[in-house]
Amino acid sequence: MQPVVPAAAAGAAFLAWAVRGRASEVFGPSAWRGPRGRRVLALTFDDGPSETTPQILEILERYGVPATFFQCGANVERLPSIARAVGERGHEIGNHSHTHPLCCFRSPGFIAADLERAQAAIERHTGMRPAWYRAPFGVRWFGMRGAQRRLGLQAVMWTVIGYDWKLKADEITGRMMAGVSEGAILCLHDGRELRVRPEIGETAEALRQLVPRLLDEGYKFETVSRLLCPTS
Ligand SMILES: [Zn+2]
């Protein structure tokens, strides 16, 4: 028997999925995993750069692991040399908006201006032009598709997210280990929205646990561009 769902509830559930669902393409196409068949993962970090990003870079460097950093334009303007160091260490830089707004119910003009500002700030300070966009809070909305198209940005979500802004390192590691599979995109945070000197100790500790364990399991790491477009 089919459950009876009131139309309003069904509409709200659909909208929630359209806005937040990692595989939703209602507001534009977005990737959330790479192909299976190759034992590779993409590590991604959102909300940076922050004062603690160099710690993350050091851990990645120790293991020779590339990652993709979705930077916020306002953080790039606050810490331009750290933003630039990310690119200089061979990592990819993506766009994570300028001010990390919650975009639902915002106007398409607001969304476009925020994305453009971030793209310009990242390019000016790092010399890299992002090809990938990750929506703040994973929330997509009207106007994003057009703004991304104009900037040549492709949207990317994640396969597994660490909830590292609230969980302890062991719990973050456990979540990530349970969620990985070939082609997975892992999401952690080297900042906390636009906060100055954010506390990201649990993220760094989780990363110290996670990277060697995943390497031991035979995974290799690639940037988002490599993972999703292996021939380019
Ligand atoms: Zn974010």
Coordinates of N, CA and C and ligand atoms in Angstrom, one line a residue:
M1 N 0.8 -1.2 0.0 CA 0.0 0.0 0.0 C 0.9 1.3 0.0
Q2 N 0.5 2.2 -0.8 CA 1.3 3.5 -0.9 C 0.9 4.3 0.3
P3 N 2.0 4.9 1.0 CA 1.6 5.8 2.1 C 1.0 7.1 1.5
V4 N 0.1 7.6 2.3 CA -0.6 8.8 1.8 C 0.2 10.0 2.4
V5 N 0.7 10.9 1.5 CA 1.5 12.0 2.0 C 0.7 13.3 1.6
P6 N 0.4 14.1 2.6 CA -0.3 15.4 2.2 C 0.6 16.2 1.2
A7 N -0.1 16.8 0.2 CA 0.6 17.5 -0.9 C 1.6 18.5 -0.4
A8 N 1.2 19.3 0.7 CA 2.1 20.3 1.2 C 3.4 19.7 1.7
A9 N 3.2 18.6 2.5 CA 4.4 18.0 3.1 C 5.3 17.4 2.0
A10 N 4.7 16.8 1.0 CA 5.5 16.3 -0.1 C 6.2 17.4 -0.9
G11 N 5.6 18.5 -1.0 CA 6.2 19.7 -1.7 C 7.4 20.2 -0.9
A12 N 7.2 20.3 0.4 CA 8.3 20.7 1.3 C 9.5 19.7 1.3
A13 N 9.1 18.5 1.3 CA 10.2 17.4 1.3 C 10.9 17.5 -0.1
F14 N 10.2 17.7 -1.1 CA 10.9 17.8 -2.4 C 11.8 19.0 -2.5
L15 N 11.3 20.2 -1.9 CA 12.1 21.4 -2.0 C 13.4 21.2 -1.1
A16 N 13.2 20.5 0.0 CA 14.4 20.3 0.9 C 15.4 19.4 0.2
W17 N 14.9 18.4 -0.5 CA 15.8 17.5 -1.3 C 16.5 18.3 -2.4
A18 N 15.7 19.1 -3.1 CA 16.2 19.9 -4.3 C 17.3 20.8 -3.8
V19 N 17.2 21.4 -2.6 CA 18.1 22.4 -2.1 C 19.4 21.7 -1.6
R20 N 19.2 20.7 -0.8 CA 20.3 20.1 0.0 C 20.7 18.7 -0.5
G21 N 19.9 18.0 -1.3 CA 20.3 16.6 -1.7 C 21.6 16.6 -2.5
R22 N 22.5 15.8 -2.2 CA 23.8 15.9 -2.8 C 23.7 15.5 -4.3
A23 N 22.7 14.7 -4.7 CA 22.6 14.3 -6.1 C 21.5 15.1 -6.8
S24 N 20.9 16.1 -6.1 CA 19.9 16.9 -6.7 C 20.4 17.7 -7.9
E25 N 19.7 17.8 -9.0 CA 20.2 18.6 -10.1 C 19.1 19.7 -10.4
V26 N 18.2 19.9 -9.5 CA 17.1 20.8 -9.7 C 17.6 22.2 -10.0
F27 N 18.7 22.6 -9.2 CA 19.2 24.0 -9.4 C 20.5 24.0 -10.2
G28 N 20.7 22.9 -11.0 CA 21.9 22.8 -11.8 C 22.6 21.5 -11.5
P29 N 23.4 21.0 -12.5 CA 24.1 19.7 -12.3 C 25.2 19.8 -11.3
S30 N 25.3 18.8 -10.5 CA 26.5 18.9 -9.6 C 27.0 17.4 -9.3
A31 N 28.3 17.3 -9.3 CA 29.0 16.0 -9.1 C 29.0 15.8 -7.6
W32 N 28.9 14.5 -7.2 CA 29.1 14.2 -5.7 C 30.0 13.0 -5.5
R33 N 30.4 12.4 -6.6 CA 31.4 11.3 -6.5 C 32.1 11.1 -7.9
G34 N 33.2 10.5 -7.9 CA 33.9 10.2 -9.1 C 33.5 8.7 -9.5
P35 N 34.0 8.3 -10.7 CA 33.7 6.9 -11.1 C 34.3 5.9 -10.2
R36 N 33.6 4.7 -10.1 CA 34.1 3.6 -9.5 C 35.1 2.9 -10.4
G37 N 35.9 2.0 -9.9 CA 36.8 1.2 -10.9 C 38.2 1.6 -10.7
R38 N 38.5 2.8 -10.0 CA 39.8 3.2 -9.7 C 39.8 3.4 -8.2
R39 N 40.9 2.9 -7.5 CA 40.9 3.1 -6.1 C 41.5 4.5 -5.7
V40 N 40.7 5.5 -6.0 CA 41.1 6.8 -5.8 C 40.0 7.6 -5.0
L41 N 40.5 8.6 -4.3 CA 39.6 9.5 -3.5 C 40.0 10.9 -3.7
A42 N 39.1 11.8 -3.5 CA 39.5 13.3 -3.5 C 39.2 13.8 -2.1
L43 N 40.2 14.3 -1.5 CA 40.1 15.0 -0.2 C 39.7 16.5 -0.5
T44 N 38.7 17.0 0.2 CA 38.4 18.4 -0.1 C 38.2 19.1 1.3
F45 N 38.6 20.4 1.3 CA 38.5 21.2 2.5 C 37.7 22.5 2.2
D46 N 36.7 22.8 3.0 CA 35.9 24.0 2.8 C 36.2 25.1 3.8
D47 N 35.8 26.3 3.5 CA 35.8 27.4 4.5 C 37.2 28.1 4.8
G48 N 38.2 27.6 4.1 CA 39.5 28.3 4.4 C 39.7 29.5 3.4
P49 N 40.8 30.1 3.4 CA 41.9 29.7 4.3 C 41.7 30.2 5.7
S50 N 42.3 29.6 6.7 CA 42.3 30.1 8.1 C 43.8 30.0 8.6
E51 N 43.9 30.6 9.8 CA 45.3 30.6 10.4 C 45.8 29.2 10.6
T52 N 44.9 28.2 10.6 CA 45.4 26.8 10.8 C 45.6 26.0 9.6
T53 N 45.2 26.6 8.4 CA 45.4 25.9 7.2 C 46.9 25.4 7.0
P54 N 47.9 26.1 7.4 CA 49.3 25.6 7.2 C 49.5 24.2 7.9
Q55 N 48.8 24.0 9.1 CA 48.8 22.7 9.7 C 48.3 21.6 8.8
I56 N 47.2 21.9 8.1 CA 46.6 20.9 7.2 C 47.6 20.6 6.1
L57 N 48.2 21.7 5.6 CA 49.1 21.6 4.4 C 50.3 20.7 4.8
E58 N 50.8 20.9 6.1 CA 51.9 20.1 6.6 C 51.6 18.6 6.6
I59 N 50.4 18.3 7.1 CA 50.0 16.8 7.1 C 50.0 16.3 5.7
L60 N 49.3 17.0 4.8 CA 49.2 16.5 3.4 C 50.6 16.3 2.8
E61 N 51.5 17.3 3.1 CA 52.8 17.2 2.5 C 53.6 16.0 3.0
R62 N 53.4 15.7 4.3 CA 54.1 14.6 4.9 C 53.8 13.3 4.1
Y63 N 52.6 13.1 3.6 CA 52.2 11.9 2.9 C 52.1 12.1 1.4
G64 N 52.5 13.3 0.9 CA 52.5 13.5 -0.5 C 51.1 13.4 -1.1
V65 N 50.1 14.0 -0.4 CA 48.7 13.8 -0.8 C 48.2 15.2 -1.3
P66 N 47.7 15.2 -2.6 CA 47.0 16.4 -3.1 C 45.6 16.5 -2.6
A67 N 45.1 17.7 -2.5 CA 43.7 17.9 -2.1 C 43.1 19.1 -2.8
T68 N 41.8 19.4 -2.6 CA 41.2 20.5 -3.2 C 40.6 21.4 -2.1
F69 N 40.9 22.7 -2.1 CA 40.5 23.6 -1.1 C 39.4 24.5 -1.6
F70 N 38.2 24.5 -1.1 CA 37.2 25.4 -1.5 C 37.2 26.6 -0.6
Q71 N 37.8 27.7 -1.2 CA 38.1 28.8 -0.3 C 37.0 29.9 -0.4
C72 N 36.8 30.6 0.7 CA 35.9 31.7 0.7 C 36.7 33.0 0.4
G73 N 36.1 33.8 -0.5 CA 36.8 35.0 -1.0 C 37.2 35.9 0.2
A74 N 36.3 36.1 1.1 CA 36.6 37.0 2.3 C 37.8 36.5 3.1
N75 N 37.9 35.2 3.2 CA 39.0 34.6 4.0 C 40.3 34.7 3.2
V76 N 40.2 34.6 1.8 CA 41.4 34.8 1.0 C 41.9 36.3 1.1
E77 N 41.0 37.2 1.2 CA 41.4 38.6 1.3 C 42.0 38.9 2.7
R78 N 41.5 38.2 3.7 CA 42.1 38.3 5.0 C 43.4 37.7 5.2
L79 N 43.6 36.5 4.5 CA 44.9 35.8 4.6 C 45.4 35.4 3.3
P80 N 45.8 36.4 2.5 CA 46.2 36.1 1.1 C 47.4 35.2 0.9
S81 N 48.4 35.3 1.9 CA 49.6 34.5 1.7 C 49.3 33.1 2.0
I82 N 48.4 32.8 2.9 CA 48.0 31.4 3.2 C 47.2 30.8 2.0
A83 N 46.3 31.7 1.5 CA 45.6 31.2 0.3 C 46.5 30.8 -0.8
R84 N 47.5 31.7 -1.0 CA 48.5 31.4 -2.1 C 49.3 30.2 -1.9
A85 N 49.7 30.0 -0.6 CA 50.5 28.8 -0.2 C 49.8 27.5 -0.6
V86 N 48.5 27.5 -0.5 CA 47.7 26.3 -0.8 C 48.0 25.9 -2.3
G87 N 47.9 26.9 -3.2 CA 48.1 26.6 -4.6 C 49.6 26.3 -4.9
E88 N 50.5 27.0 -4.2 CA 51.9 26.7 -4.4 C 52.4 25.3 -4.0
R89 N 51.6 24.7 -3.0 CA 51.9 23.4 -2.6 C 51.3 22.3 -3.5
G90 N 50.8 22.8 -4.6 CA 50.3 21.8 -5.6 C 48.8 21.4 -5.4
H91 N 48.1 22.0 -4.6 CA 46.7 21.7 -4.4 C 45.8 22.5 -5.3
E92 N 44.6 22.0 -5.5 CA 43.6 22.7 -6.3 C 42.8 23.6 -5.5
I93 N 42.4 24.8 -6.0 CA 41.6 25.7 -5.3 C 40.2 25.9 -6.0
G94 N 39.2 25.7 -5.2 CA 37.8 25.9 -5.7 C 37.2 27.1 -5.1
N95 N 36.0 27.5 -5.5 CA 35.2 28.6 -5.1 C 34.2 28.2 -4.1
H96 N 34.2 28.7 -2.9 CA 33.2 28.4 -1.8 C 32.4 29.6 -1.4
S97 N 32.2 30.6 -2.4 CA 31.5 31.8 -2.2 C 32.4 32.9 -1.6
H98 N 31.9 34.1 -1.5 CA 32.7 35.1 -0.8 C 32.5 35.2 0.7
T99 N 31.2 35.3 1.0 CA 30.8 35.5 2.4 C 30.2 34.4 3.1
H100 N 30.2 33.2 2.5 CA 29.6 32.0 3.0 C 28.1 32.2 3.4
P101 N 27.3 32.8 2.5 CA 25.9 33.0 2.9 C 25.0 31.7 2.8
L102 N 23.9 31.7 3.5 CA 22.9 30.7 3.3 C 22.1 31.2 2.1
C103 N 22.2 30.5 0.9 CA 21.7 31.1 -0.3 C 20.2 31.0 -0.5
C104 N 19.5 30.1 0.3 CA 18.1 29.9 0.0 C 17.3 31.2 0.3
F105 N 16.4 31.5 -0.5 CA 15.6 32.7 -0.4 C 16.4 34.0 -0.7
R106 N 17.6 33.9 -1.2 CA 18.4 35.1 -1.6 C 18.1 35.3 -3.1
S107 N 18.3 36.5 -3.6 CA 18.0 36.8 -5.0 C 19.1 36.3 -5.9
P108 N 18.8 36.0 -7.1 CA 19.8 35.5 -8.1 C 20.9 36.6 -8.2
G109 N 20.6 37.9 -8.1 CA 21.6 38.9 -8.2 C 22.6 38.9 -7.1
F110 N 22.1 38.6 -5.9 CA 22.9 38.5 -4.7 C 23.9 37.3 -4.8
I111 N 23.3 36.2 -5.2 CA 24.1 35.0 -5.4 C 25.2 35.1 -6.4
A112 N 24.8 35.7 -7.6 CA 25.8 35.9 -8.6 C 26.9 36.9 -8.2
A113 N 26.6 38.0 -7.5 CA 27.6 38.9 -7.1 C 28.6 38.3 -6.1
D114 N 28.0 37.5 -5.2 CA 28.9 36.8 -4.1 C 29.8 35.9 -4.8
L115 N 29.3 35.1 -5.7 CA 30.2 34.1 -6.4 C 31.3 34.8 -7.3
E116 N 30.9 35.9 -7.9 CA 31.8 36.6 -8.8 C 32.9 37.3 -7.9
R117 N 32.5 37.8 -6.8 CA 33.5 38.4 -5.9 C 34.5 37.4 -5.4
A118 N 34.1 36.2 -5.1 CA 35.0 35.2 -4.6 C 35.9 34.8 -5.7
Q119 N 35.4 34.6 -6.9 CA 36.2 34.1 -8.0 C 37.3 35.2 -8.3
A120 N 36.9 36.5 -8.2 CA 37.9 37.5 -8.5 C 39.0 37.5 -7.4
A121 N 38.6 37.4 -6.1 CA 39.5 37.5 -5.0 C 40.5 36.3 -5.1
I122 N 40.0 35.1 -5.3 CA 40.8 33.9 -5.4 C 41.8 34.1 -6.5
E123 N 41.3 34.5 -7.7 CA 42.2 34.6 -8.8 C 43.3 35.7 -8.6
R124 N 42.9 36.8 -8.0 CA 43.8 37.9 -7.7 C 44.9 37.5 -6.8
H125 N 44.6 36.8 -5.7 CA 45.5 36.5 -4.6 C 46.3 35.2 -4.8
T126 N 45.7 34.2 -5.5 CA 46.4 32.9 -5.7 C 46.9 32.7 -7.1
G127 N 46.4 33.5 -8.1 CA 46.8 33.3 -9.4 C 46.1 32.1 -10.1
M128 N 45.2 31.5 -9.3 CA 44.5 30.3 -9.8 C 43.0 30.6 -10.1
R129 N 42.5 30.2 -11.2 CA 41.1 30.5 -11.5 C 40.3 29.2 -11.2
P130 N 39.5 29.2 -10.2 CA 38.7 28.0 -9.8 C 37.8 27.5 -11.0
A131 N 37.8 26.2 -11.1 CA 36.9 25.5 -12.1 C 35.7 24.9 -11.4
W132 N 35.8 24.8 -10.0 CA 34.8 24.1 -9.3 C 34.2 25.0 -8.2
Y133 N 32.9 24.8 -8.0 CA 32.2 25.6 -7.0 C 31.5 24.6 -6.0
R134 N 31.7 24.9 -4.7 CA 30.9 24.1 -3.7 C 30.0 25.2 -3.0
A135 N 28.7 24.9 -3.0 CA 27.8 25.9 -2.4 C 27.9 25.8 -0.9
P136 N 27.9 27.0 -0.2 CA 28.0 27.0 1.2 C 26.8 26.2 1.8
F137 N 27.1 25.5 2.9 CA 26.1 24.6 3.5 C 25.5 23.5 2.5
G138 N 26.1 23.4 1.4 CA 25.6 22.5 0.4 C 24.2 22.9 -0.1
V139 N 23.8 24.2 0.1 CA 22.5 24.7 -0.3 C 22.5 25.3 -1.7
R140 N 21.7 24.8 -2.6 CA 21.6 25.4 -3.9 C 20.3 26.2 -4.0
W141 N 20.3 27.1 -4.9 CA 19.1 28.0 -5.0 C 19.0 28.6 -6.4
F142 N 17.9 29.2 -6.7 CA 17.7 29.9 -8.0 C 18.8 30.9 -8.3
G143 N 19.3 30.9 -9.5 CA 20.3 31.9 -9.8 C 21.7 31.3 -9.8
M144 N 21.9 30.2 -9.0 CA 23.2 29.6 -9.0 C 23.7 29.0 -10.3
R145 N 22.8 28.4 -11.0 CA 23.1 27.7 -12.2 C 23.7 28.7 -13.2
G146 N 22.9 29.9 -13.4 CA 23.4 30.9 -14.3 C 24.7 31.5 -13.9
A147 N 24.8 31.8 -12.6 CA 26.1 32.4 -12.1 C 27.3 31.5 -12.4
Q148 N 27.1 30.2 -12.1 CA 28.2 29.3 -12.3 C 28.5 29.2 -13.8
R149 N 27.5 29.2 -14.6 CA 27.7 29.0 -16.1 C 28.6 30.2 -16.6
R150 N 28.2 31.4 -16.1 CA 28.9 32.6 -16.6 C 30.4 32.6 -16.1
L151 N 30.6 32.0 -15.0 CA 32.0 32.0 -14.5 C 32.8 30.7 -14.9
G152 N 32.1 29.8 -15.6 CA 32.7 28.6 -16.0 C 33.0 27.6 -14.8
L153 N 32.1 27.7 -13.8 CA 32.2 26.9 -12.6 C 31.3 25.6 -12.7
Q154 N 31.9 24.5 -12.3 CA 31.0 23.3 -12.2 C 30.8 23.0 -10.7
A155 N 29.6 22.6 -10.4 CA 29.3 22.4 -9.0 C 29.7 21.0 -8.5
V156 N 30.2 20.9 -7.3 CA 30.6 19.6 -6.7 C 30.2 19.6 -5.2
M157 N 29.6 18.5 -4.9 CA 29.2 18.3 -3.5 C 30.2 17.3 -2.9
W158 N 29.7 16.3 -2.2 CA 30.6 15.3 -1.6 C 29.9 13.9 -1.5
T159 N 30.7 12.9 -1.3 CA 30.2 11.6 -1.0 C 30.0 11.4 0.5
V160 N 31.0 11.8 1.2 CA 31.0 11.7 2.7 C 31.5 12.9 3.3
I161 N 30.8 13.4 4.4 CA 31.2 14.6 5.0 C 31.5 14.3 6.5
G162 N 32.5 15.0 7.0 CA 33.0 14.6 8.4 C 32.3 15.2 9.6
Y163 N 31.4 16.2 9.3 CA 30.8 16.9 10.5 C 31.9 17.3 11.4
D164 N 33.0 17.7 10.9 CA 34.2 18.0 11.7 C 34.1 19.3 12.4
W165 N 33.0 20.1 12.2 CA 32.8 21.3 13.0 C 32.2 21.0 14.3
K166 N 31.7 19.7 14.5 CA 31.1 19.4 15.8 C 31.5 18.1 16.4
L167 N 32.1 17.2 15.6 CA 32.5 15.9 16.1 C 34.0 15.8 16.6
K168 N 34.3 14.8 17.4 CA 35.6 14.6 17.9 C 36.4 13.9 16.8
A169 N 37.7 14.0 16.8 CA 38.6 13.4 15.8 C 38.2 11.9 15.5
D170 N 38.1 11.1 16.6 CA 37.9 9.7 16.4 C 36.5 9.4 15.7
E171 N 35.5 10.3 16.0 CA 34.2 10.1 15.4 C 34.3 10.5 13.9
I172 N 35.0 11.6 13.6 CA 35.2 12.1 12.2 C 35.8 11.0 11.4
T173 N 36.9 10.4 12.0 CA 37.6 9.4 11.3 C 36.7 8.2 11.0
G174 N 36.0 7.8 12.0 CA 35.0 6.7 11.9 C 34.0 6.9 10.8
R175 N 33.4 8.1 10.8 CA 32.4 8.4 9.7 C 33.1 8.3 8.3
M176 N 34.2 8.9 8.2 CA 34.9 8.9 6.9 C 35.2 7.5 6.4
M177 N 35.8 6.7 7.4 CA 36.2 5.3 7.0 C 35.0 4.5 6.6
A178 N 33.9 4.7 7.3 CA 32.7 4.0 6.9 C 32.1 4.4 5.6
G179 N 32.4 5.6 5.2 CA 31.7 6.2 4.0 C 32.6 6.1 2.7
V180 N 33.8 5.7 2.8 CA 34.7 5.8 1.6 C 34.4 4.6 0.7
S181 N 34.6 4.8 -0.6 CA 34.5 3.7 -1.6 C 35.3 4.3 -2.8
E182 N 35.5 3.5 -3.8 CA 36.2 4.0 -5.0 C 35.6 5.2 -5.5
G183 N 36.3 6.3 -5.8 CA 35.8 7.5 -6.4 C 35.1 8.5 -5.4
A184 N 35.2 8.2 -4.1 CA 34.5 9.1 -3.2 C 35.2 10.4 -3.0
I185 N 34.4 11.4 -2.8 CA 34.8 12.8 -2.5 C 34.6 13.0 -1.0
L186 N 35.6 13.3 -0.3 CA 35.6 13.5 1.2 C 35.6 15.0 1.5
C187 N 34.7 15.4 2.4 CA 34.6 16.8 2.8 C 35.0 17.1 4.2
L188 N 36.0 17.9 4.4 CA 36.4 18.4 5.7 C 36.5 19.9 5.7
H189 N 36.9 20.5 6.7 CA 36.9 22.0 6.8 C 38.2 22.5 7.4
D190 N 38.9 23.4 6.7 CA 40.2 24.0 7.2 C 39.8 25.4 7.8
G191 N 38.6 25.7 7.8 CA 38.1 27.0 8.5 C 36.7 26.7 9.0
R192 N 36.1 27.7 9.6 CA 34.8 27.7 10.1 C 34.0 28.9 9.6
E193 N 33.5 28.8 8.4 CA 32.8 30.0 7.8 C 33.8 31.1 7.7
L194 N 33.5 32.3 8.2 CA 34.4 33.4 8.2 C 35.1 33.7 9.5
R195 N 35.0 32.8 10.4 CA 35.6 33.0 11.7 C 37.1 33.2 11.7
V196 N 37.6 34.2 12.5 CA 39.0 34.4 12.6 C 39.6 33.4 13.7
R197 N 40.7 32.9 13.4 CA 41.4 31.8 14.2 C 40.4 30.8 14.7
P198 N 39.8 30.1 13.8 CA 38.8 29.0 14.1 C 39.5 27.8 14.8
E199 N 38.8 27.1 15.6 CA 39.4 26.0 16.3 C 39.2 24.8 15.3
I200 N 40.2 24.3 14.7 CA 40.1 23.1 13.8 C 41.0 22.0 14.2
G201 N 41.3 21.9 15.6 CA 42.2 20.9 16.1 C 41.6 19.5 15.8
E202 N 40.3 19.3 15.9 CA 39.7 17.9 15.7 C 39.9 17.5 14.2
T203 N 39.7 18.5 13.3 CA 39.9 18.2 11.9 C 41.3 17.8 11.6
A204 N 42.3 18.5 12.2 CA 43.7 18.2 11.9 C 44.0 16.8 12.5
E205 N 43.5 16.5 13.7 CA 43.8 15.2 14.3 C 43.1 14.1 13.5
A206 N 41.9 14.3 13.0 CA 41.2 13.3 12.2 C 42.0 13.1 10.9
L207 N 42.6 14.1 10.4 CA 43.3 14.0 9.1 C 44.6 13.1 9.4
R208 N 45.3 13.4 10.5 CA 46.4 12.6 10.9 C 46.1 11.1 11.0
Q209 N 44.9 10.8 11.4 CA 44.5 9.4 11.5 C 44.1 8.8 10.2
L210 N 43.4 9.6 9.5 CA 42.7 9.2 8.3 C 43.6 8.9 7.1
V211 N 44.5 9.8 6.8 CA 45.4 9.7 5.6 C 46.2 8.4 5.6
P212 N 46.9 8.1 6.7 CA 47.7 6.8 6.7 C 46.8 5.6 6.6
R213 N 45.7 5.7 7.2 CA 44.8 4.5 7.2 C 44.2 4.2 5.8
L214 N 43.9 5.3 5.1 CA 43.4 5.2 3.7 C 44.5 4.7 2.7
L215 N 45.7 5.3 3.0 CA 46.8 4.8 2.1 C 47.1 3.3 2.4
D216 N 47.0 2.9 3.6 CA 47.2 1.5 4.0 C 46.1 0.6 3.3
E217 N 45.0 1.2 3.1 CA 43.9 0.4 2.4 C 44.0 0.5 0.9
G218 N 45.1 1.1 0.4 CA 45.4 1.0 -1.0 C 44.8 2.2 -1.8
Y219 N 44.2 3.2 -1.1 CA 43.7 4.3 -1.8 C 44.8 5.3 -2.2
K220 N 44.6 5.9 -3.4 CA 45.4 7.1 -3.8 C 44.5 8.3 -3.8
F221 N 45.2 9.5 -3.7 CA 44.4 10.7 -3.6 C 44.6 11.5 -4.8
E222 N 43.6 12.2 -5.3 CA 43.7 13.1 -6.5 C 42.9 14.4 -6.2
T223 N 43.2 15.4 -7.0 CA 42.4 16.6 -6.9 C 41.0 16.3 -7.5
V224 N 40.0 17.2 -7.2 CA 38.7 17.0 -7.8 C 38.8 16.9 -9.3
S225 N 39.6 17.8 -9.9 CA 39.7 17.8 -11.4 C 40.2 16.5 -11.9
R226 N 41.2 15.9 -11.3 CA 41.7 14.6 -11.7 C 40.7 13.5 -11.5
L227 N 40.1 13.6 -10.4 CA 39.1 12.5 -10.0 C 38.0 12.5 -11.0
L228 N 37.5 13.7 -11.3 CA 36.2 13.7 -12.1 C 36.5 13.8 -13.6
C229 N 37.7 14.2 -14.0 CA 38.1 14.3 -15.4 C 39.5 13.7 -15.6
P230 N 39.6 12.4 -15.4 CA 40.9 11.7 -15.3 C 41.8 11.9 -16.6
T231 N 41.2 12.2 -17.7 CA 42.0 12.3 -18.9 C 42.5 13.7 -19.2
S232 N 41.9 14.7 -18.4 CA 42.4 16.1 -18.7 C 43.7 16.4 -18.0
Ligands
ZN1 ZN 31.3 26.0 4.1

